[in-house]
Structure formats: structure tokens, C-alpha cells
């Protein structure tokens, strides 16, 4: 990491409880076998990293946090390992993740900054991953910035403009992406390229958009919004308010063919284009079950960030990254 970043870390004012009680169980390097194929496919992103990357996952008692923690352990101790402390909204009982006992501390107990400082010195090169709540995005980012801990922000919502502004101004390396599924991001980017290169190519075509998510998701998918923007630049004139949101289980099971076990965690999208006379049709679909695509992308983003933090950044060089940057480095672990 740029020493400039670390140098900005706030002085340690309060002493946190010791943060290494479980270190013997945490890493590196444990002999956990990587998931089949994962190591072979592990990205170019990883090659230059000299030591396994310590990854702290806040909050790994949440659904995404847990998926990321599992992916960190599965990726293999030669590439990364889980830091045995996590921050949550409140202190909780320790959690076992693949044999690593992780202590769960409250981000609100006043010691969170001291915890980060101590972890940073116990686990040099530590990368923080944040999957918390939209309401926590800006406060957590401020904490990471203040304590100079490079981070991957997967949490959606919050004040995104303020977030980007703050991180850019601090020059702390970070990856911020509301969509960590690299293949979905690649599709999104391809649609954007098509719109930029062939604006108006689908003028006159009628677009219909159907998206299905677990019933707890009330708003329209951010990915659908981005893709629709590209279709509109291609000439479709679609109002995102007309997207059909499927949230009821019978329709998800029947019409959408969502596997029953993924009713509580899926992201299905279908975009249909029909020519004015109905003689030509196009259909684009991306259907995601579960969370592993996001978790794998997040681990790749963390390894990418570790590499970026190890190489010196010159003034003016970008330190705020998104998943397109991760993709461009060639990182691709599939599942
Ligand atoms: P969840 O409700 O299962 O987990 C959130 C966790 O955050 C909870 O355990 C909660 O205790 C904890 N928490 C609350 N306040 C906190 C704070 N201030 N600091 C630390 N932890 C705190 O939610 P989830 O399904 O895991 O989703 C988390 C976020 O990730 C959401 O914003 C969701 O939209 C986003 N998400 C992003 C992607 C992506 O690709 N970027 C993919 C899926 C979900």
C-alpha cells in the first residue's frame, strides 16, 4: 500500500481489547484445500501478491458477509485468509467459518477505530470488506478512511456521491461496486459499449423488462436500471417505472422458473426487444441464484485491491476502483 495512506491513520487514542486471541486458528497459511478449479483459475490479479491477503469481513453474520467469508476460506490460504474479528451493528457470539473462530464486535461501541488500528498492525496488508446496511455505508466508509484501511464496499445505498468524494479525497485505495457479480458487470459493460457505438440502433423497437427478486426487495433492481439506460441510448424509449417486478412466489416458481431453494435469494432479469412490425425479436437474460457470484467477485476485488495497495501510487493516479477495473485486470474465478 502506499505508505501515504497508512500514514494518514489516526493515532490510537483508545485501546481495544487484544485482537489476536484466535490468530493461531486464523491464518496464514492454513492448509485448506481451495475449491476445485478455483486456484487454477485464480486471476492474474493474485500472481503479484507476495503474501496471503488478510481479509476482514464486516459483517459476516449477515447473508452476504457470510457468503464472502466462506469464499475467502474456500479460495485457499495461499491467496487469502479470514481475519478473526468482524464488526457488526452489535456485539454477537463468535462465529465459526471453516474452522476460523471470528469474534464479532460492535461497530458502535467506541472501540471500532482502535480495533481497526490493532488489526492492521497484527495483519499487515489487511483489506476490509463491507456488506452491512445502506444506513451504515457512509459512517463505515468514514471509519475505514480515518483508519487507513483499504476497503471493498459491496453494500448498496447511502449517499453514493459523498462516498465517492470522500474516498477519492482521502486517496485510500477502495473498490466500490453495487454489483459484484463480474459476469453481470461484464454484460452491463457490453450493453454500454453497444449503446455508445451504435446509438439509436434499436429505434422503434418495443422493450419489455421483467425482473424477479426475493419478496423482501421492494425497489427496482439497480442492474435493470443500468441496462435499461443502455437500451434507451439504443433508441428504445423505455420508462423504468414500466418494468415488471415479480415478488410473489407462485409466479416466481411457475412463470419465472426460480428454483424453490432460491426463492429467498435470486436475481432474474429478462429484457425483450420486438421490432415495430413484430417480425424480429431479441431476448437477453441474466438469472442469478444464490450469492456465490457476488462473493467470488468480492474476493477477487479484495485481492485486486491488495495488489493495488502494494504498488506505489503516484499523485493523480486513480485509487477508487469499480468492478470494471477488477475485470480489466483479468480476474475471473467462476463458480
Ligand atoms: P443482511 O441484513 O443479511 O446483513 C447485514 C448485516 O449488517 C447484519 O448482520 C447487521 O447486523 C449488520 N450491520 C448493521 N449495521 C451495521 C454496521 N453499522 N456496521 C457493521 N455491520 C452492521 O444483508 P445482506 O443481504 O447481507 O446485504 C447487505 C448489503 O449488501 C445490502 O446493501 C445489499 O443490497 C448488498 N448487496 C450487494 C451485492 C453486490 O454485488 N454489491 C450483492 C448482494 C447484496
Coordinates of C-alpha atoms and ligand atoms in Angstrom, one line a residue:
X1 CA 0.0 0.0 0.0
X2 CA 1.1 3.5 -0.4
X3 CA 2.8 4.5 2.7
X4 CA 0.9 7.8 2.3
X5 CA -2.3 6.0 3.1
X6 CA -1.1 4.3 6.2
X7 CA 0.5 7.4 7.4
X8 CA -2.9 9.1 7.5
X9 CA -4.2 6.6 10.0
X10 CA -5.5 8.3 13.1
X11 CA -3.4 8.0 16.2
X12 CA -4.5 5.2 18.6
X13 CA -6.5 7.0 21.3
X14 CA -8.2 4.2 23.0
X15 CA -7.1 0.7 23.5
X16 CA -9.3 -2.0 22.1
X17 CA -9.3 -5.5 23.6
X18 CA -6.5 -7.5 22.1
X19 CA -7.4 -8.7 18.7
X20 CA -5.3 -11.7 18.2
X21 CA -6.8 -14.3 20.6
X22 CA -7.7 -16.6 17.7
X23 CA -4.9 -15.9 15.4
X24 CA -3.5 -19.3 15.7
X25 CA -6.6 -20.5 14.1
X26 CA -7.0 -17.8 11.5
X27 CA -4.2 -17.8 9.1
X28 CA -1.8 -17.7 7.2
X29 CA -1.2 -20.2 5.8
X30 CA -3.7 -22.9 6.7
X31 CA -3.8 -26.0 4.5
X32 CA -7.4 -25.6 3.5
X33 CA -7.7 -27.0 0.0
X34 CA -9.1 -24.5 -2.4
X35 CA -12.4 -25.2 -4.1
X36 CA -11.9 -27.3 -7.2
X37 CA -10.5 -25.3 -10.1
X38 CA -10.5 -22.0 -8.1
X39 CA -6.8 -21.9 -7.6
X40 CA -6.1 -22.9 -11.2
X41 CA -8.4 -20.2 -12.5
X42 CA -7.3 -17.7 -9.9
X43 CA -6.8 -14.4 -11.5
X44 CA -3.7 -12.7 -12.7
X45 CA -4.8 -10.3 -10.0
X46 CA -3.3 -12.6 -7.5
X47 CA 0.0 -13.5 -9.0
X48 CA 1.9 -10.5 -7.9
X49 CA 0.7 -10.5 -4.3
X50 CA 3.6 -11.7 -2.3
X51 CA 1.8 -13.0 0.8
X52 CA -1.7 -14.3 1.5
X53 CA -4.1 -11.3 2.0
X54 CA -5.8 -10.9 5.3
X55 CA -9.5 -10.1 4.7
X56 CA -11.8 -8.7 7.4
X57 CA -15.5 -9.1 6.6
X58 CA -18.0 -6.7 8.1
X59 CA -20.5 -8.1 8.9
X60 CA -20.0 -11.8 8.4
X61 CA -23.1 -12.7 10.4
X62 CA -25.2 -11.1 7.5
X63 CA -26.1 -13.1 4.4
X64 CA -23.6 -11.5 2.0
X65 CA -20.9 -11.2 4.7
X66 CA -21.2 -14.9 5.4
X67 CA -21.1 -15.8 1.7
X68 CA -17.9 -13.7 1.3
X69 CA -16.3 -15.2 4.5
X70 CA -17.0 -18.7 3.1
X71 CA -15.5 -17.7 -0.2
X72 CA -12.4 -16.3 1.4
X73 CA -11.8 -19.6 3.3
X74 CA -12.6 -21.7 0.1
X75 CA -10.2 -19.6 -2.0
X76 CA -7.2 -21.1 -0.2
X77 CA -4.8 -20.0 2.4
X78 CA -2.1 -19.5 -0.2
X79 CA -4.1 -16.5 -1.5
X80 CA -6.0 -15.0 1.4
X81 CA -7.3 -15.8 4.9
X82 CA -10.0 -14.5 7.2
X83 CA -9.2 -12.0 9.9
X84 CA -10.7 -13.5 13.1
X85 CA -12.5 -10.3 14.1
X86 CA -15.5 -8.7 12.4
X87 CA -17.5 -5.5 13.1
X88 CA -21.3 -5.7 13.2
X89 CA -24.1 -3.5 14.3
X90 CA -23.9 -5.1 17.7
X91 CA -21.5 -7.5 19.5
X92 CA -22.5 -11.1 19.0
X93 CA -21.3 -14.6 19.9
X94 CA -18.2 -15.7 17.9
X95 CA -18.9 -17.4 14.6
X96 CA -17.0 -20.4 13.1
X97 CA -16.2 -20.1 9.5
X98 CA -14.4 -23.1 8.1
X99 CA -12.5 -23.6 11.3
X100 CA -11.7 -20.0 11.9
X101 CA -13.4 -18.6 15.0
X102 CA -14.3 -15.0 14.3
X103 CA -15.0 -12.6 17.2
X104 CA -18.0 -10.2 16.4
X105 CA -17.6 -6.7 17.9
X106 CA -20.0 -3.8 17.7
X107 CA -19.1 -1.0 15.4
X108 CA -20.8 1.3 17.7
X109 CA -19.0 0.5 21.0
X110 CA -16.4 3.3 20.5
X111 CA -13.5 0.9 20.0
X112 CA -14.1 0.2 16.4
X113 CA -11.3 2.5 15.2
X114 CA -8.8 1.1 17.7
X115 CA -9.9 -2.4 16.6
X116 CA -9.0 -1.5 13.0
X117 CA -5.7 0.0 14.1
X118 CA -4.7 -3.1 16.0
X119 CA -5.8 -5.4 13.3
X120 CA -3.8 -3.5 10.8
X121 CA -0.7 -4.0 12.8
X122 CA -1.4 -7.6 13.5
X123 CA -2.4 -8.3 9.9
X124 CA -0.3 -6.1 7.6
X125 CA -1.9 -5.5 4.3
X126 CA -5.4 -6.2 5.6
X127 CA -8.3 -5.5 3.3
X128 CA -11.8 -4.8 4.7
X129 CA -14.9 -6.0 3.0
X130 CA -18.2 -4.2 3.9
X131 CA -21.6 -5.9 3.5
X132 CA -23.7 -4.1 6.0
X133 CA -26.8 -1.9 5.7
X134 CA -27.5 1.1 3.4
X135 CA -27.8 3.3 6.5
X136 CA -24.3 2.3 7.6
X137 CA -22.5 2.9 4.3
X138 CA -21.2 6.4 4.9
X139 CA -20.3 6.0 8.6
X140 CA -18.4 2.8 7.9
X141 CA -16.6 4.3 5.0
X142 CA -15.6 7.2 7.2
X143 CA -14.2 4.8 9.7
X144 CA -12.2 2.9 7.1
X145 CA -10.9 6.2 5.6
X146 CA -10.0 7.6 9.0
X147 CA -8.0 4.5 10.0
X148 CA -6.4 4.0 6.6
X149 CA -7.8 0.5 5.9
X150 CA -8.3 -0.1 2.2
X151 CA -11.8 -1.5 1.6
X152 CA -14.2 -3.2 -0.7
X153 CA -17.7 -1.7 -0.4
X154 CA -20.4 -4.1 -1.6
X155 CA -23.2 -2.5 0.5
X156 CA -25.7 -0.6 -1.6
X157 CA -27.4 2.7 -0.8
X158 CA -26.3 5.5 1.4
X159 CA -25.1 8.8 -0.1
X160 CA -23.1 7.4 -3.0
X161 CA -21.8 10.8 -4.2
X162 CA -20.5 11.7 -0.7
X163 CA -19.0 8.2 -0.5
X164 CA -17.0 8.5 -3.8
X165 CA -16.0 12.1 -2.9
X166 CA -14.7 11.2 0.5
X167 CA -12.7 8.2 -0.7
X168 CA -11.3 10.0 -3.7
X169 CA -10.2 12.9 -1.5
X170 CA -8.5 10.6 1.0
X171 CA -6.7 8.6 -1.8
X172 CA -7.3 5.5 0.2
X173 CA -7.5 2.6 -2.2
X174 CA -11.0 1.2 -2.4
X175 CA -13.3 -0.8 -4.7
X176 CA -16.9 0.4 -4.5
X177 CA -19.5 -1.6 -6.5
X178 CA -23.2 -2.1 -6.0
X179 CA -22.9 -5.2 -8.3
X180 CA -20.0 -7.5 -7.6
X181 CA -21.1 -10.3 -10.0
X182 CA -18.3 -10.0 -12.5
X183 CA -20.1 -11.7 -15.4
X184 CA -23.2 -9.5 -14.8
X185 CA -20.9 -6.4 -14.8
X186 CA -19.3 -7.6 -18.0
X187 CA -22.7 -7.9 -19.6
X188 CA -23.7 -4.5 -18.4
X189 CA -20.4 -3.1 -19.8
X190 CA -21.0 -4.8 -23.1
X191 CA -24.5 -3.2 -23.4
X192 CA -23.0 0.2 -22.6
X193 CA -20.4 -0.3 -25.3
X194 CA -23.1 -1.3 -27.8
X195 CA -25.1 1.9 -26.9
X196 CA -22.0 4.1 -27.3
X197 CA -21.0 2.5 -30.6
X198 CA -24.4 2.1 -32.2
X199 CA -26.7 4.8 -30.7
X200 CA -30.2 4.5 -31.9
X201 CA -29.7 1.0 -33.4
X202 CA -33.0 -0.2 -31.9
X203 CA -35.1 2.8 -32.5
X204 CA -38.7 1.9 -32.8
X205 CA -38.3 -1.4 -31.0
X206 CA -40.5 -2.1 -28.1
X207 CA -38.8 -3.2 -24.9
X208 CA -40.3 -5.1 -22.0
X209 CA -38.4 -5.7 -18.8
X210 CA -39.2 -8.3 -16.2
X211 CA -37.2 -8.8 -13.0
X212 CA -37.7 -11.2 -10.1
X213 CA -36.1 -11.0 -6.7
X214 CA -36.9 -12.2 -3.2
X215 CA -40.0 -10.6 -1.8
X216 CA -38.1 -8.5 0.7
X217 CA -36.6 -6.4 -2.1
X218 CA -39.1 -3.6 -2.7
X219 CA -37.3 -1.4 -5.2
X220 CA -36.4 -1.9 -8.8
X221 CA -33.1 -3.7 -9.5
X222 CA -30.2 -1.3 -9.9
X223 CA -28.8 -3.6 -12.6
X224 CA -32.0 -3.4 -14.6
X225 CA -31.9 0.4 -14.3
X226 CA -28.4 0.5 -15.7
X227 CA -29.2 -1.9 -18.6
X228 CA -32.4 0.0 -19.5
X229 CA -30.3 3.2 -19.7
X230 CA -28.2 1.5 -22.4
X231 CA -31.3 0.2 -24.2
X232 CA -32.7 3.7 -24.2
X233 CA -29.5 5.1 -25.7
X234 CA -30.0 2.4 -28.3
X235 CA -33.4 4.1 -29.1
X236 CA -35.9 2.1 -27.1
X237 CA -37.5 4.9 -25.0
X238 CA -38.4 2.7 -22.1
X239 CA -39.7 4.1 -18.8
X240 CA -38.1 2.1 -15.9
X241 CA -41.4 2.6 -14.0
X242 CA -42.9 0.1 -16.5
X243 CA -40.6 -2.7 -15.6
X244 CA -42.5 -5.6 -14.2
X245 CA -41.3 -6.5 -10.7
X246 CA -42.1 -10.1 -9.7
X247 CA -42.1 -10.6 -6.0
X248 CA -44.8 -13.3 -5.4
X249 CA -43.6 -16.9 -5.0
X250 CA -46.2 -18.6 -7.2
X251 CA -45.2 -16.5 -10.2
X252 CA -41.5 -17.0 -9.4
X253 CA -41.9 -20.7 -9.2
X254 CA -44.2 -21.1 -12.2
X255 CA -43.5 -18.5 -14.8
X256 CA -40.0 -17.4 -13.8
X257 CA -38.8 -20.9 -13.0
X258 CA -36.9 -19.9 -9.9
X259 CA -35.7 -23.0 -8.1
X260 CA -37.6 -23.3 -4.8
X261 CA -34.4 -23.3 -2.7
X262 CA -33.5 -19.8 -4.2
X263 CA -36.8 -18.1 -3.6
X264 CA -35.2 -16.2 -0.7
X265 CA -32.1 -15.2 -2.8
X266 CA -32.2 -14.8 -6.5
X267 CA -31.9 -12.0 -9.2
X268 CA -33.6 -12.9 -12.5
X269 CA -33.8 -10.4 -15.4
X270 CA -35.3 -10.7 -18.9
X271 CA -35.2 -7.9 -21.5
X272 CA -37.3 -8.5 -24.7
X273 CA -37.0 -6.3 -27.7
X274 CA -39.5 -6.5 -30.6
X275 CA -39.3 -4.8 -33.9
X276 CA -42.2 -2.4 -34.9
X277 CA -43.8 -5.0 -37.2
X278 CA -43.2 -7.8 -34.8
X279 CA -41.1 -9.8 -37.3
X280 CA -37.8 -9.5 -35.2
X281 CA -37.3 -10.4 -31.6
X282 CA -34.3 -10.2 -29.3
X283 CA -34.2 -11.6 -25.7
X284 CA -31.5 -11.0 -23.1
X285 CA -31.5 -12.8 -19.8
X286 CA -29.3 -13.0 -16.7
X287 CA -30.5 -15.2 -13.9
X288 CA -28.6 -15.5 -10.7
X289 CA -29.4 -18.0 -7.9
X290 CA -27.8 -17.5 -4.5
X291 CA -24.9 -15.2 -3.6
X292 CA -21.8 -17.0 -4.7
X293 CA -21.3 -14.9 -7.8
X294 CA -21.2 -11.8 -5.7
X295 CA -19.0 -13.4 -3.0
X296 CA -16.4 -14.7 -5.6
X297 CA -16.4 -11.3 -7.2
X298 CA -15.8 -9.7 -3.8
X299 CA -12.8 -11.9 -3.0
X300 CA -11.4 -11.0 -6.5
X301 CA -11.9 -7.4 -5.7
X302 CA -10.1 -7.7 -2.4
X303 CA -7.1 -9.4 -4.0
X304 CA -7.1 -6.8 -6.7
X305 CA -7.1 -4.1 -4.1
X306 CA -4.3 -5.8 -2.1
X307 CA -2.2 -5.7 -5.2
X308 CA -3.0 -2.0 -5.8
X309 CA -2.2 -1.1 -2.3
X310 CA 1.2 -2.8 -2.5
X311 CA 2.2 -0.8 -5.6
X312 CA 3.1 2.8 -5.0
X313 CA 0.5 5.2 -6.3
X314 CA 1.7 8.4 -8.0
X315 CA -0.2 11.6 -7.4
X316 CA -3.1 11.8 -9.8
X317 CA -3.3 8.0 -10.2
X318 CA -6.8 6.7 -9.5
X319 CA -7.2 5.0 -6.2
X320 CA -11.0 4.5 -6.3
X321 CA -11.9 1.4 -8.4
X322 CA -15.0 -0.4 -9.5
X323 CA -15.7 -3.9 -10.8
X324 CA -14.8 -2.9 -14.4
X325 CA -11.3 -2.2 -13.1
X326 CA -11.2 -5.7 -11.5
X327 CA -12.4 -7.3 -14.7
X328 CA -9.8 -5.4 -16.8
X329 CA -7.1 -7.0 -14.6
X330 CA -8.3 -10.3 -15.8
X331 CA -9.5 -11.7 -12.5
X332 CA -12.0 -14.4 -13.2
X333 CA -12.9 -17.1 -10.8
X334 CA -16.1 -18.9 -11.9
X335 CA -18.4 -21.0 -9.9
Ligands
LIG1 P1 -28.2 -8.7 5.9 O1 -29.3 -7.9 6.5 O2 -28.3 -10.1 5.8 O3 -26.8 -8.3 6.7 C1 -26.5 -7.0 7.1 C2 -25.6 -7.2 8.4 O4 -25.0 -5.9 8.7 C3 -26.4 -7.6 9.6 O5 -25.7 -8.8 10.1 C4 -26.3 -6.4 10.6 O6 -26.2 -6.8 11.9 C5 -25.0 -5.8 10.1 N1 -24.9 -4.4 10.5 C6 -25.9 -3.5 10.7 N2 -25.3 -2.2 10.9 C7 -24.0 -2.4 10.8 C8 -22.9 -1.5 11.0 N3 -23.1 -0.2 11.2 N4 -21.6 -2.0 10.8 C9 -21.5 -3.3 10.6 N5 -22.4 -4.2 10.4 C10 -23.7 -3.7 10.6 O7 -28.0 -8.0 4.4 P2 -27.3 -8.7 3.2 O8 -28.3 -9.4 2.4 O9 -26.0 -9.4 3.6 O10 -27.0 -7.4 2.3 C11 -26.0 -6.5 2.7 C12 -25.8 -5.4 1.7 O11 -25.2 -5.9 0.5 C13 -27.1 -4.7 1.2 O12 -26.9 -3.4 1.0 C14 -27.3 -5.4 -0.2 O13 -28.1 -4.6 -1.1 C15 -25.9 -5.5 -0.6 N6 -25.6 -6.5 -1.7 C16 -24.7 -6.1 -2.6 C17 -24.3 -7.0 -3.6 C18 -23.2 -6.6 -4.6 O14 -23.0 -7.3 -5.6 N7 -22.5 -5.5 -4.3 C19 -24.9 -8.3 -3.7 C20 -25.8 -8.6 -2.7 C21 -26.2 -7.7 -1.7

